[in-house]
Amino acid sequence: MAEAKAHYFPAIKVAATFGQGSLAEGADHRVATARRTEPGEAELHEREMDVFYILEGEATFITGGEMVGKHETGPGQWRGTRIVGGETHHLKQGDVIVIPAGLPHWFEAVPRQIDYFVVKVIH
């Protein structure tokens, strides 16, 4: 059996990845940086739990409810135009939100840029 190895990312590399995608990926996880300057599509991941840690900025974020215009974009990956109902969260610097697999979620409003880490745990 191969020995497990830690993955280290110096601050300069982390800063350079915002808006670029993944830092690390494995069969059961993905770690990425993210930057948003506007709302996106609603999302639902059947087998992925998302953990967001907000580094800078703010946004109105919706979890739960029903996705409008739901369509599959890949195996177990769904997108929609928005969410009706659900719970509203006002995310800001220092906040953490955990989104279980199968729960719709959506950045409804991004009044200015928001930077965050995403850890995906794949079930």
C-alpha positions as MATLAB code, in Angstrom:
seq = 'MAEAKAHYFPAIKVAATFGQGSLAEGADHRVATARRTEPGEAELHEREMDVFYILEGEATFITGGEMVGKHETGPGQWRGTRIVGGETHHLKQGDVIVIPAGLPHWFEAVPRQIDYFVVKVIH';
ca = [
       0.000    0.000    0.000;
       1.348    3.431   -0.932;
       2.110    5.840    1.878;
      -0.265    8.783    2.208;
       1.249   12.141    1.336;
       0.323   15.622    2.523;
      -0.330   18.312   -0.064;
       1.114   21.722    0.794;
       0.236   24.903   -1.085;
       2.201   28.061   -0.265;
       0.205   31.281    0.014;
       1.482   32.610   -3.322;
       0.128   29.536   -5.159;
      -3.193   29.694   -3.311;
      -3.613   33.396   -4.158;
      -2.862   32.690   -7.833;
      -5.605   30.030   -8.063;
      -8.630   32.179   -7.167;
     -11.064   31.823  -10.016;
      -8.858   29.164  -11.632;
     -10.163   25.966   -9.989;
      -8.782   23.058   -8.009;
      -5.782   22.959   -5.724;
      -6.054   19.220   -5.022;
      -8.260   16.349   -6.149;
      -8.653   12.738   -5.144;
     -11.207    9.974   -5.510;
     -13.120   11.206   -2.450;
     -12.406   14.948   -2.300;
     -11.561   18.163   -4.072;
     -10.135   21.390   -2.642;
     -10.526   24.563   -4.664;
     -10.524   28.328   -4.448;
     -13.453   30.246   -5.859;
     -14.212   33.823   -6.761;
     -17.615   35.172   -7.736;
     -18.532   38.616   -8.920;
     -22.160   37.839   -9.767;
     -24.858   35.266   -9.019;
     -24.614   31.920  -10.759;
     -26.904   29.037  -11.505;
     -28.519   27.023   -8.750;
     -26.694   23.728   -8.156;
     -27.343   20.301   -6.703;
     -24.689   17.581   -6.345;
     -26.089   14.121   -5.642;
     -22.844   12.681   -4.222;
     -20.827   15.728   -3.099;
     -20.961   17.622    0.170;
     -19.663   21.196   -0.171;
     -17.940   23.126    2.608;
     -17.439   26.831    1.880;
     -15.168   29.062    3.982;
     -15.674   32.730    3.129;
     -12.406   34.668    2.971;
     -13.555   38.023    1.654;
     -16.716   39.728    0.442;
     -20.351   38.886    0.970;
     -23.296   37.241   -0.755;
     -26.882   36.170   -0.311;
     -26.929   32.367   -0.492;
     -29.968   30.097   -0.653;
     -30.102   26.443    0.436;
     -32.964   23.966    0.069;
     -36.209   24.759   -1.696;
     -37.002   23.804   -5.280;
     -34.778   24.428   -8.303;
     -36.444   26.129  -11.260;
     -35.383   24.979  -14.727;
     -33.553   21.952  -13.284;
     -31.411   20.096  -15.834;
     -28.623   17.530  -15.549;
     -25.182   18.774  -16.584;
     -23.332   15.536  -15.822;
     -23.797   12.365  -13.788;
     -25.343   13.440  -10.491;
     -24.816   17.149  -11.260;
     -27.843   19.411  -11.663;
     -28.225   23.106  -12.446;
     -31.186   25.444  -12.509;
     -31.975   29.102  -13.071;
     -32.902   29.819   -9.433;
     -34.388   28.397   -6.245;
     -37.909   28.995   -4.972;
     -38.302   28.753   -1.217;
     -35.358   27.539    0.790;
     -33.373   29.173    3.552;
     -31.558   32.493    3.058;
     -28.037   32.947    4.421;
     -26.087   36.215    4.357;
     -22.499   35.004    3.932;
     -19.587   37.230    4.923;
     -15.891   37.010    5.769;
     -15.157   34.247    8.280;
     -18.404   32.333    7.743;
     -18.499   28.610    6.981;
     -21.451   26.841    5.401;
     -21.781   23.071    4.923;
     -24.082   21.921    2.121;
     -24.966   18.223    2.320;
     -25.070   16.124   -0.848;
     -28.469   16.422   -2.534;
     -29.310   19.895   -1.167;
     -29.931   22.608   -3.765;
     -27.884   25.784   -3.268;
     -27.495   29.100   -5.057;
     -25.635   32.387   -4.863;
     -28.699   34.595   -5.300;
     -26.923   37.942   -4.959;
     -23.260   38.958   -4.962;
     -23.122   42.721   -4.374;
     -19.346   42.691   -4.755;
     -16.657   40.070   -5.241;
     -16.623   37.099   -2.851;
     -13.583   34.812   -2.408;
     -13.926   31.436   -0.688;
     -12.424   27.980   -0.292;
     -14.470   24.992   -1.367;
     -13.870   21.528    0.035;
     -15.902   18.845   -1.726;
     -16.319   15.503   -0.014;
     -17.463   12.882   -2.508;
     -19.647   10.046   -1.217;
];
